[in-house]
CSV table of N, CA and C and ligand atoms in Angstrom, one decimal:
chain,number,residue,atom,x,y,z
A,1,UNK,N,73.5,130.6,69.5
A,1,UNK,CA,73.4,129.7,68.4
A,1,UNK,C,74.7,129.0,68.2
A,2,UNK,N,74.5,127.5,67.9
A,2,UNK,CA,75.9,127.0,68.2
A,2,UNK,C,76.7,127.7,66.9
A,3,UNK,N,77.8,127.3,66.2
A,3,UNK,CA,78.7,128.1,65.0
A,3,UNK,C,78.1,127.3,63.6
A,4,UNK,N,77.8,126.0,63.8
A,4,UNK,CA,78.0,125.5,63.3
A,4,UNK,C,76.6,126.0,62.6
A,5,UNK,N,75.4,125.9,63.2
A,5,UNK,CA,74.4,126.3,63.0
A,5,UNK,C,74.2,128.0,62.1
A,6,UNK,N,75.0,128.8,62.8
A,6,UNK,CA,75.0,129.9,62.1
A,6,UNK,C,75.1,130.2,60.7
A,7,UNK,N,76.9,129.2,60.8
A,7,UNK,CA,77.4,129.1,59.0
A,7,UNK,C,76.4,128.7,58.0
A,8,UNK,N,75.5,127.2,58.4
A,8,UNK,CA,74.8,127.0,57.7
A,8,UNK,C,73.5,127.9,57.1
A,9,UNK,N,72.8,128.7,58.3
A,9,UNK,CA,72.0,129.9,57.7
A,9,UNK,C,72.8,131.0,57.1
A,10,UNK,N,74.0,131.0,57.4
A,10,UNK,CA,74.4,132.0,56.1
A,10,UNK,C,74.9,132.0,55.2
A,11,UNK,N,74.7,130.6,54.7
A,11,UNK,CA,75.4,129.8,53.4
A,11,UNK,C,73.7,129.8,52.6
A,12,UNK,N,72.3,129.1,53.4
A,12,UNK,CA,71.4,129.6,52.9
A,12,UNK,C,70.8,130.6,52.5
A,13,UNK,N,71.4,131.6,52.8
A,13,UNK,CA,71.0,132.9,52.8
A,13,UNK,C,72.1,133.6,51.7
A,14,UNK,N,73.0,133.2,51.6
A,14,UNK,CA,73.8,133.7,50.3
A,14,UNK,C,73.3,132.9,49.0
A,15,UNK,N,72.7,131.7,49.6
A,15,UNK,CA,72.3,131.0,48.2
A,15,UNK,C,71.2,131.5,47.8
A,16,UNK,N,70.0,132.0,48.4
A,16,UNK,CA,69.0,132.5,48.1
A,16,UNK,C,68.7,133.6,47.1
A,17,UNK,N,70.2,135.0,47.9
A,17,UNK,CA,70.9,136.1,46.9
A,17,UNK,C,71.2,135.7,45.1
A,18,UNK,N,71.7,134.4,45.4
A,18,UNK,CA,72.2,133.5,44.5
A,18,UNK,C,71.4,133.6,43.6
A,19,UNK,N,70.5,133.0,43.8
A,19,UNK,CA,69.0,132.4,43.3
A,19,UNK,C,68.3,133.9,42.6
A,20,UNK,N,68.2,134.9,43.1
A,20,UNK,CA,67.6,136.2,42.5
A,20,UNK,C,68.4,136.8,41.5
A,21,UNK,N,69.6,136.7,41.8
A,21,UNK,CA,70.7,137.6,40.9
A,21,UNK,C,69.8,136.9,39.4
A,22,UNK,N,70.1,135.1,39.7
A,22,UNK,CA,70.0,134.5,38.6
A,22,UNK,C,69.0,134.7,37.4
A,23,UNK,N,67.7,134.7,38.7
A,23,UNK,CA,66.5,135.0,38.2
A,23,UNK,C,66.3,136.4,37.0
A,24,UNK,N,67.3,137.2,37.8
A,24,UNK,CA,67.4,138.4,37.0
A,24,UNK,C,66.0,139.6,36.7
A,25,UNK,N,65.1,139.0,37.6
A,25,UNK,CA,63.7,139.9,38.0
A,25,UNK,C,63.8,141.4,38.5
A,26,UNK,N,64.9,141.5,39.6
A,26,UNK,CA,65.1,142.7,40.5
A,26,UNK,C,66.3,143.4,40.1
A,27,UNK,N,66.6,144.5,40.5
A,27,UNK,CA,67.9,145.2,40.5
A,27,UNK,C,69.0,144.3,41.3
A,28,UNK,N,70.0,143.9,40.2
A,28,UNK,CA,70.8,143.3,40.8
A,28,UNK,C,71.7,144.0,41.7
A,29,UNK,N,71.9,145.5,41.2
A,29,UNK,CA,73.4,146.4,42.3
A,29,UNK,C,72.8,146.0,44.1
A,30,UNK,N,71.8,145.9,44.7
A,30,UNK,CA,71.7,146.2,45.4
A,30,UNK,C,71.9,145.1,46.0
A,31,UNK,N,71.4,143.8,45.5
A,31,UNK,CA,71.4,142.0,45.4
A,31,UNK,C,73.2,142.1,45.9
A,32,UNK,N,73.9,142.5,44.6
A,32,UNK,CA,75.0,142.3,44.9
A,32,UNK,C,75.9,143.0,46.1
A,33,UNK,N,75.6,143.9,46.6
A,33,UNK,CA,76.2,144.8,47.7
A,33,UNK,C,75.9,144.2,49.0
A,34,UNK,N,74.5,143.4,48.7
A,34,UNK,CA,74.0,142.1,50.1
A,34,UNK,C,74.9,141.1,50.2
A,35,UNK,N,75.0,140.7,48.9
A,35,UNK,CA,76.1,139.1,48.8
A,35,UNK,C,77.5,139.5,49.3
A,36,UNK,N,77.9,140.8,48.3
A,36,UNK,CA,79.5,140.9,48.7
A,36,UNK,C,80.0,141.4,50.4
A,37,UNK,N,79.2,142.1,51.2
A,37,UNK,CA,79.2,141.9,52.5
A,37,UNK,C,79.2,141.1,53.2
A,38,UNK,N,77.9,140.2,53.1
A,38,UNK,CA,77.5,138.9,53.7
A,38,UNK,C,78.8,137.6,53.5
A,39,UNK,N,79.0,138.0,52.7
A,39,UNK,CA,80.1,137.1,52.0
A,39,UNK,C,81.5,137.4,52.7
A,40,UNK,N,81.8,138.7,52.5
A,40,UNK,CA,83.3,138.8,53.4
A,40,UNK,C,82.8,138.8,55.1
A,41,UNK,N,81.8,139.2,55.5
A,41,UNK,CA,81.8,138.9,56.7
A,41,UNK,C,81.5,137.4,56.9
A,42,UNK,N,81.1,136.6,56.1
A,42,UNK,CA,81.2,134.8,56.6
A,42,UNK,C,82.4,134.4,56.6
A,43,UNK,N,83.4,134.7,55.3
A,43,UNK,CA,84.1,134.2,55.2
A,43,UNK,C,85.6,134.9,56.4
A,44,UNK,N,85.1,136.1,57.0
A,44,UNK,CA,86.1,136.6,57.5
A,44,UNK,C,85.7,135.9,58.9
A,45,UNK,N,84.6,135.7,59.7
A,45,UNK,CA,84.7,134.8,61.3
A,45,UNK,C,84.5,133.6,60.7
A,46,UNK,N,85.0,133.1,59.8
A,46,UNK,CA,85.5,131.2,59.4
A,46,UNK,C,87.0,131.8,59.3
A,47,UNK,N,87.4,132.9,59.2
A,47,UNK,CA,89.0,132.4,59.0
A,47,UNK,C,89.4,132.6,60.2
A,48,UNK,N,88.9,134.1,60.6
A,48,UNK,CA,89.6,134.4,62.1
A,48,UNK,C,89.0,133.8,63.3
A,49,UNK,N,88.0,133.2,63.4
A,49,UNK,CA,87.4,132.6,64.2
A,49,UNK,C,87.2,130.8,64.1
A,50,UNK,N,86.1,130.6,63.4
A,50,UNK,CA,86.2,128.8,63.2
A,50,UNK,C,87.0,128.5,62.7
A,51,UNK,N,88.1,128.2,61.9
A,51,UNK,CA,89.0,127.6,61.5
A,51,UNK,C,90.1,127.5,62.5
A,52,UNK,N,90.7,128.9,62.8
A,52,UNK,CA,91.5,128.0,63.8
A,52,UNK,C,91.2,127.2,65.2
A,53,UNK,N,89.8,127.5,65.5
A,53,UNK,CA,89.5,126.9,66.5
A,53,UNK,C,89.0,125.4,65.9
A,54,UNK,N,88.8,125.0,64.8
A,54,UNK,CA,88.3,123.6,64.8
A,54,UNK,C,90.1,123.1,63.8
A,55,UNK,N,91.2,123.7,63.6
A,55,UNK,CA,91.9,123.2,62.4
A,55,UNK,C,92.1,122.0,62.9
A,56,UNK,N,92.4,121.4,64.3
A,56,UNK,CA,93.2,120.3,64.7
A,56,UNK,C,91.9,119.3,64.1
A,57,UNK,N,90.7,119.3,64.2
A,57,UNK,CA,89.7,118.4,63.5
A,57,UNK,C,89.9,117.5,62.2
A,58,UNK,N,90.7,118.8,61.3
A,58,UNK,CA,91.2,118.2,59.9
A,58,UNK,C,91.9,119.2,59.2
A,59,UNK,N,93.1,119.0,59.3
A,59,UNK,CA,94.6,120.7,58.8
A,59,UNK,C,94.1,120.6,57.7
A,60,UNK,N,94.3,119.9,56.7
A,60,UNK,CA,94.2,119.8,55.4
A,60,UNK,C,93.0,120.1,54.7
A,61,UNK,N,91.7,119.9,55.4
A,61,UNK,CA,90.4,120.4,54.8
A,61,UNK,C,90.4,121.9,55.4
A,62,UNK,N,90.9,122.4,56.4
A,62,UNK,CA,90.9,123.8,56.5
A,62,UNK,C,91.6,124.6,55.7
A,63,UNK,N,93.1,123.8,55.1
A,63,UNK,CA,94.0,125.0,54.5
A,63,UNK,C,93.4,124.7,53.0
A,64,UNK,N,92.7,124.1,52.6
A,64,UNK,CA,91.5,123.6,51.2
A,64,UNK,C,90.7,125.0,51.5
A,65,UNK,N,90.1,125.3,52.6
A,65,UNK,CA,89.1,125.7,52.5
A,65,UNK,C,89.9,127.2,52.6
A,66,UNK,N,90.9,127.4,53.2
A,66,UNK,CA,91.3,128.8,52.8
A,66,UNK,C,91.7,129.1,51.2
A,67,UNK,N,92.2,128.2,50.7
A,67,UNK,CA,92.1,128.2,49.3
A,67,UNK,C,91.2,128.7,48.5
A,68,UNK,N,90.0,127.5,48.8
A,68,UNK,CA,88.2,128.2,48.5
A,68,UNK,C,88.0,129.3,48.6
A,69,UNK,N,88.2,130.2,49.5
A,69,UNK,CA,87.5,131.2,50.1
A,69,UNK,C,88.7,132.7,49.0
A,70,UNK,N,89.8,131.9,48.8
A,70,UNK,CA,90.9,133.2,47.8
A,70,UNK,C,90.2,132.9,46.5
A,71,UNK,N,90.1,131.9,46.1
A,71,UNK,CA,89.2,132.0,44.8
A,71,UNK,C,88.2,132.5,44.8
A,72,UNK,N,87.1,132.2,45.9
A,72,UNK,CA,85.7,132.9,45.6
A,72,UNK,C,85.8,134.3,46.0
A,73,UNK,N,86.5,134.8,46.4
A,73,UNK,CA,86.8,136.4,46.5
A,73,UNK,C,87.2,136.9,45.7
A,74,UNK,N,88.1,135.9,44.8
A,74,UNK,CA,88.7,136.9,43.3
A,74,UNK,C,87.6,136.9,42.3
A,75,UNK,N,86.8,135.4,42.3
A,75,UNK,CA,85.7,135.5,41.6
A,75,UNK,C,84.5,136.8,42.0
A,76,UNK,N,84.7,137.3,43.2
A,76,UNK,CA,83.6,137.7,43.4
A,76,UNK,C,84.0,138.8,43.0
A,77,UNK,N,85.3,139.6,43.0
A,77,UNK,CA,85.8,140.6,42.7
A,77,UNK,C,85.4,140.5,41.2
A,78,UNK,N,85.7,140.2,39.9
A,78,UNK,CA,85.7,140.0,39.4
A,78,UNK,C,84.0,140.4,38.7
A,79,UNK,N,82.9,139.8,39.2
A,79,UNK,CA,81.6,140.2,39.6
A,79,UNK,C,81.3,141.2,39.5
A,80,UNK,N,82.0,141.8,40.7
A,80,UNK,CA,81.4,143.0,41.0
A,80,UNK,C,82.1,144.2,40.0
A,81,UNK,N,82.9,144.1,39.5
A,81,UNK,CA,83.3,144.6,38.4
A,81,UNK,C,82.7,144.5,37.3
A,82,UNK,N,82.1,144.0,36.8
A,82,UNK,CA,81.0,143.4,35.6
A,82,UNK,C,79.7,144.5,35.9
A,83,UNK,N,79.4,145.3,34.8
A,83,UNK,CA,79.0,145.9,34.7
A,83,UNK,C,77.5,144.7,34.1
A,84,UNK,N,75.9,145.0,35.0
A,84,UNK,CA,75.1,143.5,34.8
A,84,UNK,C,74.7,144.2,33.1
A,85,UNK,N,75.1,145.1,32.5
A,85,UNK,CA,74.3,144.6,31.2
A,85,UNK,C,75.6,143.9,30.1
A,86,UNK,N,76.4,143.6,30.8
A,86,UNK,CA,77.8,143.3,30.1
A,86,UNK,C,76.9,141.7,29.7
A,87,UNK,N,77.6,141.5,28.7
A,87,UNK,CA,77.0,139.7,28.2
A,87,UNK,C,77.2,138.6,29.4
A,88,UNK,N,78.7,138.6,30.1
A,88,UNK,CA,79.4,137.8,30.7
A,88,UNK,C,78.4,138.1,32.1
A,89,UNK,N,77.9,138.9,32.6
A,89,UNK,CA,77.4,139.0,33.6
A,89,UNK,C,76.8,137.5,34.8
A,90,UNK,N,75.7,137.4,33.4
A,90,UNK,CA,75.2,136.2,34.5
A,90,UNK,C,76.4,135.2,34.3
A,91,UNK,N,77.2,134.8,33.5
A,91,UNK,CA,78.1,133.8,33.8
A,91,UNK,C,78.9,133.9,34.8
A,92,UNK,N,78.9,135.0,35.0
A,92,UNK,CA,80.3,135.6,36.2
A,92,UNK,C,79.3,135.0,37.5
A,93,UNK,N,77.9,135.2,37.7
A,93,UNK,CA,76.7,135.0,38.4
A,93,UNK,C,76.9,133.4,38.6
A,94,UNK,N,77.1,132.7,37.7
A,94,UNK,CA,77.0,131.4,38.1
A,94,UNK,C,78.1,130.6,38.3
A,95,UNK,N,79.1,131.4,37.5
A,95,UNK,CA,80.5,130.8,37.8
A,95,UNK,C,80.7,131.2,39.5
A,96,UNK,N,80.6,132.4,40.0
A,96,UNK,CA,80.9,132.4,41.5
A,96,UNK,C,80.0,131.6,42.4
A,97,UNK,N,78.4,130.8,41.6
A,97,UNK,CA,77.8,130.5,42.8
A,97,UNK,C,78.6,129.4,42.9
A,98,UNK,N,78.8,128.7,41.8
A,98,UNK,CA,78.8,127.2,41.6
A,98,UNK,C,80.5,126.7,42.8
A,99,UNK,N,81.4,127.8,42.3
A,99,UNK,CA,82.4,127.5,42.9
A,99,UNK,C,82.2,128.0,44.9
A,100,UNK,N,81.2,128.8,45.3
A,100,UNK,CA,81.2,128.9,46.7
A,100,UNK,C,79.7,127.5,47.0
A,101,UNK,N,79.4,127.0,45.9
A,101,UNK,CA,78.1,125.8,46.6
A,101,UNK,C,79.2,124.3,46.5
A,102,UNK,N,80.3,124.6,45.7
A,102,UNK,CA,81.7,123.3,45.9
A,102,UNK,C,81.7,123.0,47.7
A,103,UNK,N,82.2,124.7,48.1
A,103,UNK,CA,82.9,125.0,48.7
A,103,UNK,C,82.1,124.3,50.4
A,104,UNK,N,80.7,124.8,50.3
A,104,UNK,CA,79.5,124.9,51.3
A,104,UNK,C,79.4,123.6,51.5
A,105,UNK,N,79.4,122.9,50.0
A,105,UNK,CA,78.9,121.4,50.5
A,105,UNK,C,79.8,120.7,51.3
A,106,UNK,N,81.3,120.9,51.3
A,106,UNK,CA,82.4,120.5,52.0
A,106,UNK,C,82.3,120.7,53.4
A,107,UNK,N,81.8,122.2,53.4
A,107,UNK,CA,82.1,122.4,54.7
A,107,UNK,C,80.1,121.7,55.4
A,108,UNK,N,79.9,121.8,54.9
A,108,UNK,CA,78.2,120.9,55.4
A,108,UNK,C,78.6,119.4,55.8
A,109,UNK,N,78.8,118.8,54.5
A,109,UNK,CA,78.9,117.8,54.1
A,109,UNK,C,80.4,116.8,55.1
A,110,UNK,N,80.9,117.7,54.9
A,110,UNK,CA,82.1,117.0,55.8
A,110,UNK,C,82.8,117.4,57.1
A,111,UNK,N,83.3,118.8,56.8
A,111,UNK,CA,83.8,119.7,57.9
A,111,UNK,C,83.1,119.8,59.1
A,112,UNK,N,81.9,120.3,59.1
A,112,UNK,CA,80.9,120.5,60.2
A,112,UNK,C,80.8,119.1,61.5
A,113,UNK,N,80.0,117.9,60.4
A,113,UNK,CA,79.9,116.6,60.9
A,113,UNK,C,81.2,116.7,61.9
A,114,UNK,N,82.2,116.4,61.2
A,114,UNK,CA,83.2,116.2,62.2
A,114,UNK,C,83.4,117.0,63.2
A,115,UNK,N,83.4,118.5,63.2
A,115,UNK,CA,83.9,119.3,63.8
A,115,UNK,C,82.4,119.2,65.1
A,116,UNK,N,81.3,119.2,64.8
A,116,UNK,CA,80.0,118.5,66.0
A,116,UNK,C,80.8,117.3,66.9
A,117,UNK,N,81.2,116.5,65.9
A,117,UNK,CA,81.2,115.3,66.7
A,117,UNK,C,82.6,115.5,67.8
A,118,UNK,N,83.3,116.3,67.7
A,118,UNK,CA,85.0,116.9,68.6
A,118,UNK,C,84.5,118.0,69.4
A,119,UNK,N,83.7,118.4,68.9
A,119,UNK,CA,83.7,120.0,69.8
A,119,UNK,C,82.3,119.7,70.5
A,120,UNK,N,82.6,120.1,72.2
A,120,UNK,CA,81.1,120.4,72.4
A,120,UNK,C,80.1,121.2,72.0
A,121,UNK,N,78.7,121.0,72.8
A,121,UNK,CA,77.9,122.4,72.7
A,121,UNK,C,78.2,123.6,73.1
A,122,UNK,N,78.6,123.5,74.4
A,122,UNK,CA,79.4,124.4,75.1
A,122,UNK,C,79.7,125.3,74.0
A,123,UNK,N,80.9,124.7,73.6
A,123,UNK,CA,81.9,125.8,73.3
A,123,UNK,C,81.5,126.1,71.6
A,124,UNK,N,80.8,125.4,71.1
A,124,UNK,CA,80.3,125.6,69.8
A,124,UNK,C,79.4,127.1,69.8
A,125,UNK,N,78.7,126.7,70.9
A,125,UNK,CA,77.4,128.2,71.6
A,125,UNK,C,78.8,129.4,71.6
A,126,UNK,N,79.2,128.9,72.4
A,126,UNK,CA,80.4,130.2,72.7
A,126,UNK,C,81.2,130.9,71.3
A,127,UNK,N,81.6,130.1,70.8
A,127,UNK,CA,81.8,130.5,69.2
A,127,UNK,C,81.4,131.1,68.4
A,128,UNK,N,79.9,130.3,68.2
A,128,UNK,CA,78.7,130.8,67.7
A,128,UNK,C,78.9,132.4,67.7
A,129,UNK,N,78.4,132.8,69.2
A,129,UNK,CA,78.1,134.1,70.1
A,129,UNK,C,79.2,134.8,69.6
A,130,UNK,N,80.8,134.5,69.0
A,130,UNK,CA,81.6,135.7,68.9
A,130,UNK,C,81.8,135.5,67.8
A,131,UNK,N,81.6,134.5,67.2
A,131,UNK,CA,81.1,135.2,65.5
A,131,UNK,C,80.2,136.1,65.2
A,132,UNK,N,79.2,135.8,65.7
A,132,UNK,CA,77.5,136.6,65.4
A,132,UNK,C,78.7,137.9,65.7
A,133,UNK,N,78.9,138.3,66.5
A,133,UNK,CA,79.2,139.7,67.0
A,133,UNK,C,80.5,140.5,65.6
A,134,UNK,N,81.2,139.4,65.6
A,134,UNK,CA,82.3,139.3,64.3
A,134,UNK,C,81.8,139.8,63.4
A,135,UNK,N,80.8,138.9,62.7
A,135,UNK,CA,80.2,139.1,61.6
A,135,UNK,C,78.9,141.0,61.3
A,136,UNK,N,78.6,141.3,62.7
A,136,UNK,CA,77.8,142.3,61.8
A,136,UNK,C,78.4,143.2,62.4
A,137,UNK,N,79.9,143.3,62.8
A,137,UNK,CA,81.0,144.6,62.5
A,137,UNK,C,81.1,144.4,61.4
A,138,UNK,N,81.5,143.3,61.1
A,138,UNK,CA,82.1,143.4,59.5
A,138,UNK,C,81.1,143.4,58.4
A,139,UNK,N,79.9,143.1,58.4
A,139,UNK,CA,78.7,143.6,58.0
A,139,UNK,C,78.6,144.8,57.6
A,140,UNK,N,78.8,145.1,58.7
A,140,UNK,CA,78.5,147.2,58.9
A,140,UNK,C,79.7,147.9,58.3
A,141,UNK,N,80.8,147.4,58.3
A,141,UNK,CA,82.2,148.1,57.8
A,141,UNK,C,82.0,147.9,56.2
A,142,UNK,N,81.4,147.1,55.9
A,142,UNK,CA,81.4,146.7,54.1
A,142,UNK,C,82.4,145.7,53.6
A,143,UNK,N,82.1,145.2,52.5
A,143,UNK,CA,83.1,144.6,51.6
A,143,UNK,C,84.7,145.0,51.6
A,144,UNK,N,84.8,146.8,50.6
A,144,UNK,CA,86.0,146.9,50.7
A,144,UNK,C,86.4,147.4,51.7
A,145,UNK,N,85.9,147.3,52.9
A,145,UNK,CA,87.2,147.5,54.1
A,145,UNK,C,87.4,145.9,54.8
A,146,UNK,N,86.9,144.6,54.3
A,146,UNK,CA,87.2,143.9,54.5
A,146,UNK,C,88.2,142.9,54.0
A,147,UNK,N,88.5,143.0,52.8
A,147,UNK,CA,89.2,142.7,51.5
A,147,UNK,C,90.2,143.4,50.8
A,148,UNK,N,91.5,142.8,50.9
A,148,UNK,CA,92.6,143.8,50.3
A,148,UNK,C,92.0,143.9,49.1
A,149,UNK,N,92.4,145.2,48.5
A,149,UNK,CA,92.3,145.7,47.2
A,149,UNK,C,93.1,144.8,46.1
A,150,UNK,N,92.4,145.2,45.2
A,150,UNK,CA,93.1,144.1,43.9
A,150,UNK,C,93.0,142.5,43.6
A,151,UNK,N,94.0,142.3,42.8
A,151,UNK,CA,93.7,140.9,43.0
A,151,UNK,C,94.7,139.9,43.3
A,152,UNK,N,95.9,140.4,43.9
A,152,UNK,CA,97.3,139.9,44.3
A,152,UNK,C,97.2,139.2,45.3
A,153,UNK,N,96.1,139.7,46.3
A,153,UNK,CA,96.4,138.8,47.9
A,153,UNK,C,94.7,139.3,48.0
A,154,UNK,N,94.3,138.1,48.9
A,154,UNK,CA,93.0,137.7,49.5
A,154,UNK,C,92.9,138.1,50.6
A,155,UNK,N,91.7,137.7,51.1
A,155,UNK,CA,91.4,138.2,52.9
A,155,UNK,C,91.9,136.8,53.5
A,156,UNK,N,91.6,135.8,52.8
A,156,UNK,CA,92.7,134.5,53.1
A,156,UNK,C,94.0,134.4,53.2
A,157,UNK,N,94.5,134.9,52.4
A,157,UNK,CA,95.8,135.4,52.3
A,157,UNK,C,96.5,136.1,53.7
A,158,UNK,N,95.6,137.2,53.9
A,158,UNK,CA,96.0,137.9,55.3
A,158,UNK,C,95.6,136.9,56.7
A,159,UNK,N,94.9,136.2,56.6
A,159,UNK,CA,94.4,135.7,57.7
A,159,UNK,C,95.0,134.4,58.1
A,160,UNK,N,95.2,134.0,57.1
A,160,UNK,CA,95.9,132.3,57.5
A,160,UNK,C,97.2,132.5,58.0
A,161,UNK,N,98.2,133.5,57.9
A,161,UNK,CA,99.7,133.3,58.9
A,161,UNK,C,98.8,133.7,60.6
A,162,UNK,N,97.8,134.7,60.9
A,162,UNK,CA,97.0,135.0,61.6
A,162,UNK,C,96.1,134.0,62.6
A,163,UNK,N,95.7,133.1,61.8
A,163,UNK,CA,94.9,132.0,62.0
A,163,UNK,C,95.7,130.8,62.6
A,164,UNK,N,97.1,130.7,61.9
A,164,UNK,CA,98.4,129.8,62.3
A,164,UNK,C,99.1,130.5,64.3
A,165,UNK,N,98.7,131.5,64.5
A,165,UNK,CA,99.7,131.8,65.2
A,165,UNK,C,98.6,131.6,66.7
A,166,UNK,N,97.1,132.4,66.0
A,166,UNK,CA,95.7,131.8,66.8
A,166,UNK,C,96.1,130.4,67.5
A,167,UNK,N,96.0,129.8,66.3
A,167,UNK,CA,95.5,128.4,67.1
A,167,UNK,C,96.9,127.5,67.9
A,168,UNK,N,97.9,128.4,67.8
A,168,UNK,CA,99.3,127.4,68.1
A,168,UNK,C,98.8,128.4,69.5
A,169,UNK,N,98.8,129.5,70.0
A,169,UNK,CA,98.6,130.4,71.4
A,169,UNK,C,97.4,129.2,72.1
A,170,UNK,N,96.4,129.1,71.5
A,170,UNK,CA,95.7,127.8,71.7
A,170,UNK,C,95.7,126.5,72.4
A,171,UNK,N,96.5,126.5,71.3
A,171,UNK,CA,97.0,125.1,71.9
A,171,UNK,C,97.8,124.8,73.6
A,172,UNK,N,98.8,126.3,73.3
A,172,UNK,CA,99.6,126.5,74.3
A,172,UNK,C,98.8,126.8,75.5
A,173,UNK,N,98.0,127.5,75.5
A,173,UNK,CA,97.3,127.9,76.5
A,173,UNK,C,96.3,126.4,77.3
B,1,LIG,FE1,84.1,128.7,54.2
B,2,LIG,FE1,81.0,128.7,55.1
């Protein structure tokens, strides 16, 4: 599956989580232990993986988007701390969606398009294929072994000097 294709079913698929929490019908602990995985494992093969392979497409919308991704992690931290019969609960619920559906429409909306129209299939497929694999180690590992603890430094935080050093070997090569 090409990458680009992937991100977008699992931007659907987090929105969906989204959509139940909201509803507030089901047990949310479990809702939320789906999101916060799914979540650090997307956001972890877009940092270590698609970003520095598409950054030369647009620097500035990627280091935006590593921004995105430190916010929506402290928000989500922040979440998962919230105990759901706390009042603030569902706001913490909408406040995190609203700011990672900012974030999706960017990368849909703008990032993607371009990064299709520079990158082949080829190598999109190939990408694809080592994300997928990316993603459900880090799936399997959980949330907090993907995510520094606290709220001082992000998984963006760790990955972007990482991501900088990726794509310059890259280039070189
Ligand atoms: Fe992202
Ligand atoms: Fe994404």
């Amino acid at each position: 599956m090409k990458a680009t294709t992937l991100l977008t079913r699992q931007h659907r698929k987090v929105e969906g989580i989204f959509k139940k929490l909201e509803n507030g019908r089901v047990d949310p602990l479990p809702l939320l232990d789906e999101l916060s995985n799914d979540l650090a494992a997307h956001m972890a093969i877009e940092q270590e993986i698609f970003y520095p392979a598409v950054k030369a497409v647009d620097e500035d919308l990627i280091l935006e988007a590593f921004e995105e991704h430190s916010l929506a992690e402290l928000a989500l931290k922040r979440l998962l701390g919230t105990d759901p019969s706390d009042p603030s609960f569902k706001a913490r619920v909408v406040a995190t969606k609203e700011l990672i559906e900012h974030h999706v429409e960017e990368e849909e909306e703008d990032l993607f398009p371009k990064v299709e129209k520079k990158l082949g299939e080829e190598r999109l497929l190939e990408l694809g294929k080592a994300m997928k694999v990316r993603f459900d180690q880090v799936v399997e590992a959980g949330f907090d072994a993907a995510v520094p603890k606290g709220f001082a430094k992000t998984s963006a935080d760790v990955t972007k000097p990482r991501a900088k050093a990726t794509s310059k070997t890259a280039k070189a090569a």
